[in-house]
Coordinates of C-alpha atoms in Angstrom, one line a residue:
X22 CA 43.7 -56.8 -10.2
X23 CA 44.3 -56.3 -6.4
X24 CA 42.1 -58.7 -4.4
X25 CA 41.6 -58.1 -1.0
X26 CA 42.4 -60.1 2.0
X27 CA 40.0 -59.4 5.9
X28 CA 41.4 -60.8 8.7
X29 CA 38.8 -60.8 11.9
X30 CA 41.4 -61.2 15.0
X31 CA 45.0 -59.7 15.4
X32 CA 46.7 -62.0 17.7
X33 CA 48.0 -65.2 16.9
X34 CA 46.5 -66.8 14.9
X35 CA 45.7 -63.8 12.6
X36 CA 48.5 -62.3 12.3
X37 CA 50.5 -65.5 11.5
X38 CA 48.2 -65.9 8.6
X39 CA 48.1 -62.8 7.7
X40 CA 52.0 -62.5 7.7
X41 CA 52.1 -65.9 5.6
X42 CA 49.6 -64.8 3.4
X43 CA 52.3 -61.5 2.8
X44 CA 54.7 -64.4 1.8
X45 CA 53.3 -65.7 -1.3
X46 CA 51.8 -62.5 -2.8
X47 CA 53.1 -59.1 -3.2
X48 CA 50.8 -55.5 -2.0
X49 CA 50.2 -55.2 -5.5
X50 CA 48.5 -58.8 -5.7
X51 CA 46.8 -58.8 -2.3
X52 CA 45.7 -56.1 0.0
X53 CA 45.3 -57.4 3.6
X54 CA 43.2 -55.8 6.3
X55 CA 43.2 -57.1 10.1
X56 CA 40.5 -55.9 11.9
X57 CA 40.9 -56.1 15.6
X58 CA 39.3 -55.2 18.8
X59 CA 41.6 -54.6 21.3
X60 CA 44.5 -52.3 21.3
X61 CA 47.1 -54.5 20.4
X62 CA 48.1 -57.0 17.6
X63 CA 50.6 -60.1 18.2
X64 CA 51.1 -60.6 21.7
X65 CA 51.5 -63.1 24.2
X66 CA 48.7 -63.7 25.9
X67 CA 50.6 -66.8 27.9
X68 CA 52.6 -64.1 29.6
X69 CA 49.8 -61.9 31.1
X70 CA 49.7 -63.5 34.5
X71 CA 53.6 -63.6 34.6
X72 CA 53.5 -59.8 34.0
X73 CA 51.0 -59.5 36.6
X74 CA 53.4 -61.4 38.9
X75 CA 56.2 -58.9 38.6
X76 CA 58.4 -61.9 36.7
X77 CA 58.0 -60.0 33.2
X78 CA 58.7 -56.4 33.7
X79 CA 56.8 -54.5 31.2
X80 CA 53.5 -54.6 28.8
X81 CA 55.4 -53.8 25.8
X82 CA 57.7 -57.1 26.8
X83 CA 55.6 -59.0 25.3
X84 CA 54.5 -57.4 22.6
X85 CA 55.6 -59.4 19.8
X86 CA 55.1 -56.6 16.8
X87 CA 52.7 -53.4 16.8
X88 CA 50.2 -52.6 14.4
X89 CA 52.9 -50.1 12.9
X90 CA 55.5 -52.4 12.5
X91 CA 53.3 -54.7 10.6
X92 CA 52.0 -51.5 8.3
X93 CA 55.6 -50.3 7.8
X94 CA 57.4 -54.4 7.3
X95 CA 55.1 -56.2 6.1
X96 CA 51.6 -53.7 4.2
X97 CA 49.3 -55.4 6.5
X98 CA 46.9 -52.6 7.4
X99 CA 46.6 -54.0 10.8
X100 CA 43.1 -51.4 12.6
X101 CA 43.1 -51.9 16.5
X102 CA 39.7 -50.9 18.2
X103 CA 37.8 -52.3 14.9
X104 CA 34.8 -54.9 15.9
X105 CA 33.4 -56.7 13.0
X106 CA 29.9 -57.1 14.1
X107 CA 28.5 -59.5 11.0
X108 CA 29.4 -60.7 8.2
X109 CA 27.4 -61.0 4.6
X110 CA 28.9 -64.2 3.0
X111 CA 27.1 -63.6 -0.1
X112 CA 27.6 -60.0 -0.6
X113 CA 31.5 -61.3 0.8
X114 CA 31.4 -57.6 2.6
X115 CA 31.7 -57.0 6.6
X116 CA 30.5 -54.5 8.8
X117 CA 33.1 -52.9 11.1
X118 CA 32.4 -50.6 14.5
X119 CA 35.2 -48.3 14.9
X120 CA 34.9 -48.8 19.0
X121 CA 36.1 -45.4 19.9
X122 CA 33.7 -43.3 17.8
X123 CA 30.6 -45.9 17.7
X124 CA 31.0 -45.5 13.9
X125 CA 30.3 -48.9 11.5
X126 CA 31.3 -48.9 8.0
X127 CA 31.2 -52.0 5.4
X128 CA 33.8 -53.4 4.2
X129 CA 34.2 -55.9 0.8
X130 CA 36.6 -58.9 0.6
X131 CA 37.6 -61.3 -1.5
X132 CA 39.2 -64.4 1.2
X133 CA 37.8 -63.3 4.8
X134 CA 39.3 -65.3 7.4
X135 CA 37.9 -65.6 11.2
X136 CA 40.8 -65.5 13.6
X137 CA 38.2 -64.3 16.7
X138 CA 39.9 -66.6 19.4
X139 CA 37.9 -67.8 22.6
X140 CA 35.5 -66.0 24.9
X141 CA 36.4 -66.5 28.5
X142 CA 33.4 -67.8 30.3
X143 CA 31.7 -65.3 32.7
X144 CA 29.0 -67.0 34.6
X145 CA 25.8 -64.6 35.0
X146 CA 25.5 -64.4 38.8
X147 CA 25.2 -61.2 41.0
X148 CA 28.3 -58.8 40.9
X149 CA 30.5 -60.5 38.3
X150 CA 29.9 -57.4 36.5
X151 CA 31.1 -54.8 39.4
X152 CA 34.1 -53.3 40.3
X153 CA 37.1 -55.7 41.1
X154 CA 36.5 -58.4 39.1
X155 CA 38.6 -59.4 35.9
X156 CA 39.2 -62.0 33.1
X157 CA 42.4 -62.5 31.9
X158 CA 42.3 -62.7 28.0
X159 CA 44.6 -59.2 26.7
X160 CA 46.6 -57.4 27.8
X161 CA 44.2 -54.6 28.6
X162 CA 43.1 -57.0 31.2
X163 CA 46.1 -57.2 32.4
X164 CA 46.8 -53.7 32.9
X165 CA 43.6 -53.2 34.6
X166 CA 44.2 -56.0 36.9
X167 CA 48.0 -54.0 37.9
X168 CA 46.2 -50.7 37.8
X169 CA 43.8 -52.1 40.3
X170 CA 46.4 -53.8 42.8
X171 CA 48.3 -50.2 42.6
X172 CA 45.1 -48.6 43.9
X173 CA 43.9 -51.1 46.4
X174 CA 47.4 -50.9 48.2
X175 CA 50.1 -52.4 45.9
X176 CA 49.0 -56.2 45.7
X177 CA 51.6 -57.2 48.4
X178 CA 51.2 -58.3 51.8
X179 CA 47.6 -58.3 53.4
X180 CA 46.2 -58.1 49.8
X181 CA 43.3 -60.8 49.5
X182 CA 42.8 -62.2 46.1
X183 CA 39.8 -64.5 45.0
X184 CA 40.5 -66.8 41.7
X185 CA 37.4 -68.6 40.2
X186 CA 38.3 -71.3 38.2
X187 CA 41.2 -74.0 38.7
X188 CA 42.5 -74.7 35.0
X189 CA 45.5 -73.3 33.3
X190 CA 44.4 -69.3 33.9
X191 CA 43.6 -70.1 37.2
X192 CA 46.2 -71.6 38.6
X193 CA 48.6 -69.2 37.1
X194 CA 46.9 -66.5 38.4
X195 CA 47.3 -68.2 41.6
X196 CA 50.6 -67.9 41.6
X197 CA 51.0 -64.7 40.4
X198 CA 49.1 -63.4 43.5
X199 CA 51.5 -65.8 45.3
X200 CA 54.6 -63.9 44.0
X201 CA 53.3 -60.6 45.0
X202 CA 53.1 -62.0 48.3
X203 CA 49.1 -61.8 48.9
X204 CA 46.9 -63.9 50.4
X205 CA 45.1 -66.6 48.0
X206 CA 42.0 -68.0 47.9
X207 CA 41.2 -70.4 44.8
X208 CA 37.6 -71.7 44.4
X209 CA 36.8 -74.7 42.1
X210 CA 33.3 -76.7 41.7
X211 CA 35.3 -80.1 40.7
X212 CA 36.9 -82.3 43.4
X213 CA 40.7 -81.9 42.0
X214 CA 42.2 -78.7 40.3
X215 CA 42.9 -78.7 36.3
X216 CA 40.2 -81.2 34.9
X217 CA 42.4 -82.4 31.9
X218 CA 43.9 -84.6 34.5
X219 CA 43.2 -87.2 36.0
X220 CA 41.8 -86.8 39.4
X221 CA 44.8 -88.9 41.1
X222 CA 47.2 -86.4 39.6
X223 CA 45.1 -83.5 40.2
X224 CA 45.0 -84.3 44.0
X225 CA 48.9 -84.2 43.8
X226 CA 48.8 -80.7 42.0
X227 CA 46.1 -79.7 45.1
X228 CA 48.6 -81.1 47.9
X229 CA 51.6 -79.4 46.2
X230 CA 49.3 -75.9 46.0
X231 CA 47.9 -76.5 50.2
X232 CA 51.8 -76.4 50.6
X233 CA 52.6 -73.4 49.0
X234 CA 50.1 -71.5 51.4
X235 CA 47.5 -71.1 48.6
X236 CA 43.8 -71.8 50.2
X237 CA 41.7 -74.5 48.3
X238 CA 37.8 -74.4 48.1
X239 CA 37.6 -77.3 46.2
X240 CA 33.9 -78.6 45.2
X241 CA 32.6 -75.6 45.9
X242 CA 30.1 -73.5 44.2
X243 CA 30.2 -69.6 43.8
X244 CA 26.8 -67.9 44.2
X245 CA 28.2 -64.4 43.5
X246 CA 30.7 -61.4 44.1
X247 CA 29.3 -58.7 46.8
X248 CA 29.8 -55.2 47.2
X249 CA 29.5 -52.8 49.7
X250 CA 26.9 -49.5 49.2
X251 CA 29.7 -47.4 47.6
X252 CA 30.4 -50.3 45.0
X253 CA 33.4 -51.5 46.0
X254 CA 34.5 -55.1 46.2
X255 CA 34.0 -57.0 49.2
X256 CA 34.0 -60.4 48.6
X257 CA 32.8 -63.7 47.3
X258 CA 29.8 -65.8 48.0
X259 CA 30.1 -69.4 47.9
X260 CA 28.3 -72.3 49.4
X261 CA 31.0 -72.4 52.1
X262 CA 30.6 -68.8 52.7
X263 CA 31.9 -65.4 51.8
X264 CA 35.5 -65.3 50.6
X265 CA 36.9 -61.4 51.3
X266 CA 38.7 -60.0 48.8
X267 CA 40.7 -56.9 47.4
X268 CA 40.5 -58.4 43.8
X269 CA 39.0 -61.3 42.2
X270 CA 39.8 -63.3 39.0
X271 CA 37.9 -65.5 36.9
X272 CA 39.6 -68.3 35.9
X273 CA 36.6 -70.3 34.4
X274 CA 38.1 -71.4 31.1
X275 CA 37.1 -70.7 27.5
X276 CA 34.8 -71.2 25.0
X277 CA 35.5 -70.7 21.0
X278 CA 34.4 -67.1 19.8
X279 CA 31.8 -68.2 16.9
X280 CA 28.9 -66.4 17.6
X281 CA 29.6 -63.9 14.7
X282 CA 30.3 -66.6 12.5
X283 CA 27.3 -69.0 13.0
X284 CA 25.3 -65.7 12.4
X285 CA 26.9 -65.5 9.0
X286 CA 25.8 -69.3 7.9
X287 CA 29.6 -70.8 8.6
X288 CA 28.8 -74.1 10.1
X289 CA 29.9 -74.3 14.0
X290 CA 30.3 -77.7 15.4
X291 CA 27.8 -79.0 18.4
X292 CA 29.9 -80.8 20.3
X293 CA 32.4 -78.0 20.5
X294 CA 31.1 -74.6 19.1
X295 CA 34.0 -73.9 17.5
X296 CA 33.8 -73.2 13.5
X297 CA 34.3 -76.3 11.4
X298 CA 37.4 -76.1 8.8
X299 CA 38.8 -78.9 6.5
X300 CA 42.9 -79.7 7.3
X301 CA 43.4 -76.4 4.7
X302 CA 42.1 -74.4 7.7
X303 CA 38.6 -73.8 4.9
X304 CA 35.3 -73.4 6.4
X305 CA 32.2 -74.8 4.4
X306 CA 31.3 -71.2 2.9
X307 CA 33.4 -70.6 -0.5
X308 CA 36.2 -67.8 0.2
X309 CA 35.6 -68.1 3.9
X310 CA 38.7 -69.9 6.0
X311 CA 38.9 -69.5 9.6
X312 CA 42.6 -70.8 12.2
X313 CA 43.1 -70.9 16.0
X314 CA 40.7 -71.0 19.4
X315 CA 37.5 -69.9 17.3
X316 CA 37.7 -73.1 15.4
X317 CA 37.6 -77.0 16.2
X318 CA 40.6 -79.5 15.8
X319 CA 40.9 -82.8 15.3
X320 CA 42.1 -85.0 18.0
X321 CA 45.0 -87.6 16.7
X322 CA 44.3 -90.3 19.6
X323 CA 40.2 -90.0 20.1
X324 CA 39.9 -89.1 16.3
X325 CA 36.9 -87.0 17.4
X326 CA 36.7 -82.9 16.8
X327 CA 38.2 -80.8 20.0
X328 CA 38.5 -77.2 20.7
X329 CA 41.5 -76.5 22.7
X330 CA 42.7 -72.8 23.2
X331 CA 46.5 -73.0 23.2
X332 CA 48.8 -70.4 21.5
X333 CA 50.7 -73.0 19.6
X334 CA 47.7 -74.0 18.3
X335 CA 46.7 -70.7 17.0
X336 CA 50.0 -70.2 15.6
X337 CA 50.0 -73.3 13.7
X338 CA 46.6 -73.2 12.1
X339 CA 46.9 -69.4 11.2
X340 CA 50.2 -70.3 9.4
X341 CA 48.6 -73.1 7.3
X342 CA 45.8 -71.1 6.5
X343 CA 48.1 -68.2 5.9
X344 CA 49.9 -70.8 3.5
X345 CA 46.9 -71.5 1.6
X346 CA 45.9 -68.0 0.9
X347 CA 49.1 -67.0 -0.3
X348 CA 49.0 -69.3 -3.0
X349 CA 51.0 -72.4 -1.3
X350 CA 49.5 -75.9 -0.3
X351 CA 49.8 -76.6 3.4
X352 CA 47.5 -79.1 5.8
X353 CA 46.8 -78.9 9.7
X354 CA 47.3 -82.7 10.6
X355 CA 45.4 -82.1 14.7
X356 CA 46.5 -82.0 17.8
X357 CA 47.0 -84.6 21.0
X358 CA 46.6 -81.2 23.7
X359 CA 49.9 -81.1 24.9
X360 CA 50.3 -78.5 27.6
X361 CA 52.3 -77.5 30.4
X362 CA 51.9 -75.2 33.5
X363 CA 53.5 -74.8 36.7
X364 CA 52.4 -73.3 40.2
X365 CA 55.4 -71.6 42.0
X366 CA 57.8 -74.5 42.1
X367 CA 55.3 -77.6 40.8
X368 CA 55.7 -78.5 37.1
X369 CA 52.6 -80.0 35.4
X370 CA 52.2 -81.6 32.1
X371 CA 50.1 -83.4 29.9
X372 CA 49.2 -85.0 26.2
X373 CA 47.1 -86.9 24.6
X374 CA 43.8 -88.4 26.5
X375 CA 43.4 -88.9 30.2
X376 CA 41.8 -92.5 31.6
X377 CA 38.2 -91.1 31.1
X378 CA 38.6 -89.7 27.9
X379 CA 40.2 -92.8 26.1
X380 CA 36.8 -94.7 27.9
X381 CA 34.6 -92.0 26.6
X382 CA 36.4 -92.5 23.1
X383 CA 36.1 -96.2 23.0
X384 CA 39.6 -97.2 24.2
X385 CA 40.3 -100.1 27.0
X386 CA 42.5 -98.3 29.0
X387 CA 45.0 -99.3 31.5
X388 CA 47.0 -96.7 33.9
X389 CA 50.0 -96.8 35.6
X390 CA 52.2 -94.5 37.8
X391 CA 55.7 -94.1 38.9
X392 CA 57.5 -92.3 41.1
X393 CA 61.3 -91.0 39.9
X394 CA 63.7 -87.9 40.0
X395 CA 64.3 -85.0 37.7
X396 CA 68.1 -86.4 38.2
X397 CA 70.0 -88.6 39.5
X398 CA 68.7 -89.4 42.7
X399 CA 72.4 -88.2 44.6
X400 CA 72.7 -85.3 42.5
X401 CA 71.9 -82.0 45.3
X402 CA 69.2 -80.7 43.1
X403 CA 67.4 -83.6 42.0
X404 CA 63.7 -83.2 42.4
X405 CA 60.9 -85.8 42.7
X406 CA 58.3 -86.4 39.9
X407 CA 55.5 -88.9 39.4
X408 CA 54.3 -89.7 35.7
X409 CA 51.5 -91.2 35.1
X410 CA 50.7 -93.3 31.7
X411 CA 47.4 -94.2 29.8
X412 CA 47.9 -97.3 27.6
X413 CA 45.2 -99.6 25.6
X414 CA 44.4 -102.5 27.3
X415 CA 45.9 -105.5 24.6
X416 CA 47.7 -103.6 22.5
X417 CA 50.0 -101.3 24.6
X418 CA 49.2 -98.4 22.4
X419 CA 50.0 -95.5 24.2
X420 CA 47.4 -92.9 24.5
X421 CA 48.2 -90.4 26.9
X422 CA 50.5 -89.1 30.1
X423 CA 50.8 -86.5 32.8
X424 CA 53.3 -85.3 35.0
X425 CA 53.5 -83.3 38.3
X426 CA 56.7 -82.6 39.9
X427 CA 59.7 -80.3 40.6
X428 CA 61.8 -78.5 38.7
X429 CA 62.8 -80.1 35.5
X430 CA 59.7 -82.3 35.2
X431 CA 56.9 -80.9 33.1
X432 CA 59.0 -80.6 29.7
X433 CA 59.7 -84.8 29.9
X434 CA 56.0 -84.5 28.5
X435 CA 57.2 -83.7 25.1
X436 CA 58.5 -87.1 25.0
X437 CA 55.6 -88.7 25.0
X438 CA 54.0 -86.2 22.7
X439 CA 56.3 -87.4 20.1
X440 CA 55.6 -91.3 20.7
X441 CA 52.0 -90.3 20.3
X442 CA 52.2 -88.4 17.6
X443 CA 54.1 -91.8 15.9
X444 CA 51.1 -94.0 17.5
X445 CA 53.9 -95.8 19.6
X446 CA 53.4 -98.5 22.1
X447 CA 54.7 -98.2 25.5
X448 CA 57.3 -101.1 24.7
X449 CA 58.9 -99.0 21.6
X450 CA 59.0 -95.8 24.0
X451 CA 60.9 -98.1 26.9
X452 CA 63.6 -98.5 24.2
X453 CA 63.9 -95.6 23.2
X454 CA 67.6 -94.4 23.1
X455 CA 67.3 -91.2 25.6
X456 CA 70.1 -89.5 27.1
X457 CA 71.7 -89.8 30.3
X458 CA 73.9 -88.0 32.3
X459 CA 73.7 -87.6 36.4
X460 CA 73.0 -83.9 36.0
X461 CA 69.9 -84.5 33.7
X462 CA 68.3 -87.7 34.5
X463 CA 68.8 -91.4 36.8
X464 CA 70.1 -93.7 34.5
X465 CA 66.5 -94.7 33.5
X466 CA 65.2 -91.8 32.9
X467 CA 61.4 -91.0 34.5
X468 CA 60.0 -91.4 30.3
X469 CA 61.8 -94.9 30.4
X470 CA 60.6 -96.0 34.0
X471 CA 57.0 -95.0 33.1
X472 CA 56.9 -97.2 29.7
X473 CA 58.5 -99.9 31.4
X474 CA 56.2 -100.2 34.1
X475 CA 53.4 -99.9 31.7
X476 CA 54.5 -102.2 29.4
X477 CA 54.4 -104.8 32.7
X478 CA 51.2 -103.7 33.0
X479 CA 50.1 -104.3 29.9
X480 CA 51.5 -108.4 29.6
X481 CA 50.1 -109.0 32.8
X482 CA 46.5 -108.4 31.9
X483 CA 47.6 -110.4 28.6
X484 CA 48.0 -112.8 30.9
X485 CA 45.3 -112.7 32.8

């Protein structure tokens, strides 16, 4: 007998499940349905504000595979402009809106697996909702960002954009508008941009940003977007006064997409609202699982649950639940948030917990800094960098880092991902055997400097 398997979400982490799920059981064993609400399935989402900045060249660039090619590869009857509106655990049937035609239809299943990603946040004040104002979350968004630039004079020169919000999304927006040449404003109600970093490195990310020519409101709150009497965009409204503006962004971060979910019964976490799984990816409701931005993770240095909504993520948990409902045996073993951005030429990284969050999680933390070069420091293009590195007080645990800098900077993050992922101290990382060559790093490379000086740090409060 054919059992059926609904996917809710086509991107990501969906379709990685759904693709693993293909795997381990034939169209004859399993039937798979994705049900998805936009127009497109298994895209990069990451590129969106490079496309907007004219570095990618086309939408379909980064497409990863269309709702055909996964119908004519794979059987997954992958159905773009489909909403499941709720969901009837016990009856284990869904009911679908065909978004086109306003039709609904119910649907049975046999696994059902939420794969709804994050919501953007859209604050409820006075003309967020009129013309000129975007998220960036699909690619439709995308294209109606372009679409709008072409209209309003080409996004180039003498083009004022607006972008609330100074995380990831934000700043790369930032620079997107910087590419096109425009005129940037970004607006932020914290003190530093990005606030999984530290404030010190935040204000080094803000210098590098005044530099570039992009405008910082910084602790500054947005009362609203205005329009003029024939509903077109005029500005924004902060506490500092009105920002004009051709277009404006939101760049607010995210929030996990669980609503439909928790209306079903599946348990959503407090802390986090993001849908509560087991390390199979299972929520608490028999034959329901659920992978990527619309769950919660767990956090290898704080040990506490996180939601973090990062495409590697997404990928990761949809294949292990994909695993698991093809048959297989496979576990999600958390995350320690490693990310990366950049802004125009700064490179900024980060993993594990920043020196509030190991406080908040019970650590003793001790911090220190150092500044180093992407090469050797005679090389012509070596660049500068500073790294910062969050230790435990005693112990010399190491329990997070950051790094802004040039070219060649951000990626030395992944070294430190990996010593945290092993629960290394900072005196294992300093000997470390990395490689060295003048073209690639000083002698001691930036990694090596950063343990070392936080390994001093360490034996002198021993000492103390």
């Amino acid at each position: 007998m054919t059992r059926r398997l609904v996917v809710i979400g086509g991107d990501a982490a969906g379709m990685s499940a759904a693709s693993q799920a293909r795997r381990g059981h034939g169209p004859d064993e399993l039937e798979i349905v994705v049900f998805e609400r936009g127009n497109d399935t298994s895209y990069s989402a990451c590129g969106i504000p490079y496309w907007i900045g004219e570095v990618v060249g086309e939408r379909d660039d980064l497409v990863v595979r269309t709702p055909e090619e996964f119908r004519e590869r794979q059987a997954i009857d992958a159905r773009v402009g489909h909403e499941v509106v709720s969901v009837d655990t016990g009856a284990r049937t869904v009911r679908v809106r065909e978004l086109a035609s306003g039709s609904e239809s119910i649907e049975g299943y046999d696994q059902l697996l939420f794969a709804t990603g994050a919501t953007p946040t859209r604050p409820d004040l006075p003309g967020v909702g009129g013309a000129g104002v975007f998220g960036v979350q699909t690619l439709d968004d995308g294209q109606a960002i372009i679409d709008h630039l072409g209209a309003s004079g080409g996004g180039g020169p003498g083009t004022r954009a607006v972008v609330v919000g100074a995380g990831y999304i934000g700043l790369e927006m930032a620079e997107a508008f910087v590419t096109r040449g425009m005129e940037v404003h970004l607006v932020d109600r914290g003190a530093s941009p990005m606030k999984t970093l530290d404030a010190d490195v935040g204000g080094r990310v803000a210098d590098a940003m005044l530099g570039m020519g992009i405008d910082l409101h910084l602790s500054t709150e947005v009362h609203g977007v205005r329009h003029r009497d024939d509903g077109c965009l005029e500005g924004v409204e902060t506490a500092a006064g009105t920002l004009p503006a051709d277009v404006v962004v939101l760049g607010m971060g995210t929030r996990p997409n669980s609503a439909v979910a928790e209306a079903a019964g599946i348990p959503v976490g407090p802390e986090t609202g993001g849908i509560v799984v087991d390390v199979q990816q299972r929520t608490r409701v028999e034959g329901v699982w659920a992978a990527g931005d619309c769950t919660e993770v767990l956090h290898r240095v704080s040990r506490g649950p996180t939601a973090i909504a990062l495409g590697t993520i997404a990928n990761k948990t949809g294949r292990v639940a994909g695993i698991n409902l093809g048959g297989g045996y496979a576990t999600f073993p958390g995350v320690l948030g490693t990310a990366v951005t950049k802004v125009c030429g700064v490179e900024i990284g980060r993993t594990g917990l920043g020196e509030d969050e190991a406080t908040s999680a019970g650590y003793h933390p001790i911090c220190s800094t150092i500044a180093s070069t992407t090469k050797a420091g005679y090389w012509p293009s070596a660049h500068p960098l500073e790294v910062k590195v969050i230790a435990e007080r005693r112990s010399g645990r190491l329990l997070g880092a950051q790094i802004v800098g040039e070219e060649g900077a951000a990626k030395r993050i992944d070294v430190f991902a990996a010593a945290l992922w092993n629960e290394m101290t900072v005196e294992e990382l300093l000997n470390v055997d990395l490689s060295y060559a003048p073209p690639f790093s000083p002698v001691w490379d930036p990694v090596l400097i950063a343990a070392r000086k936080s390994w001093d740090a360490v034996q002198a409060d021993r000492s103390a």
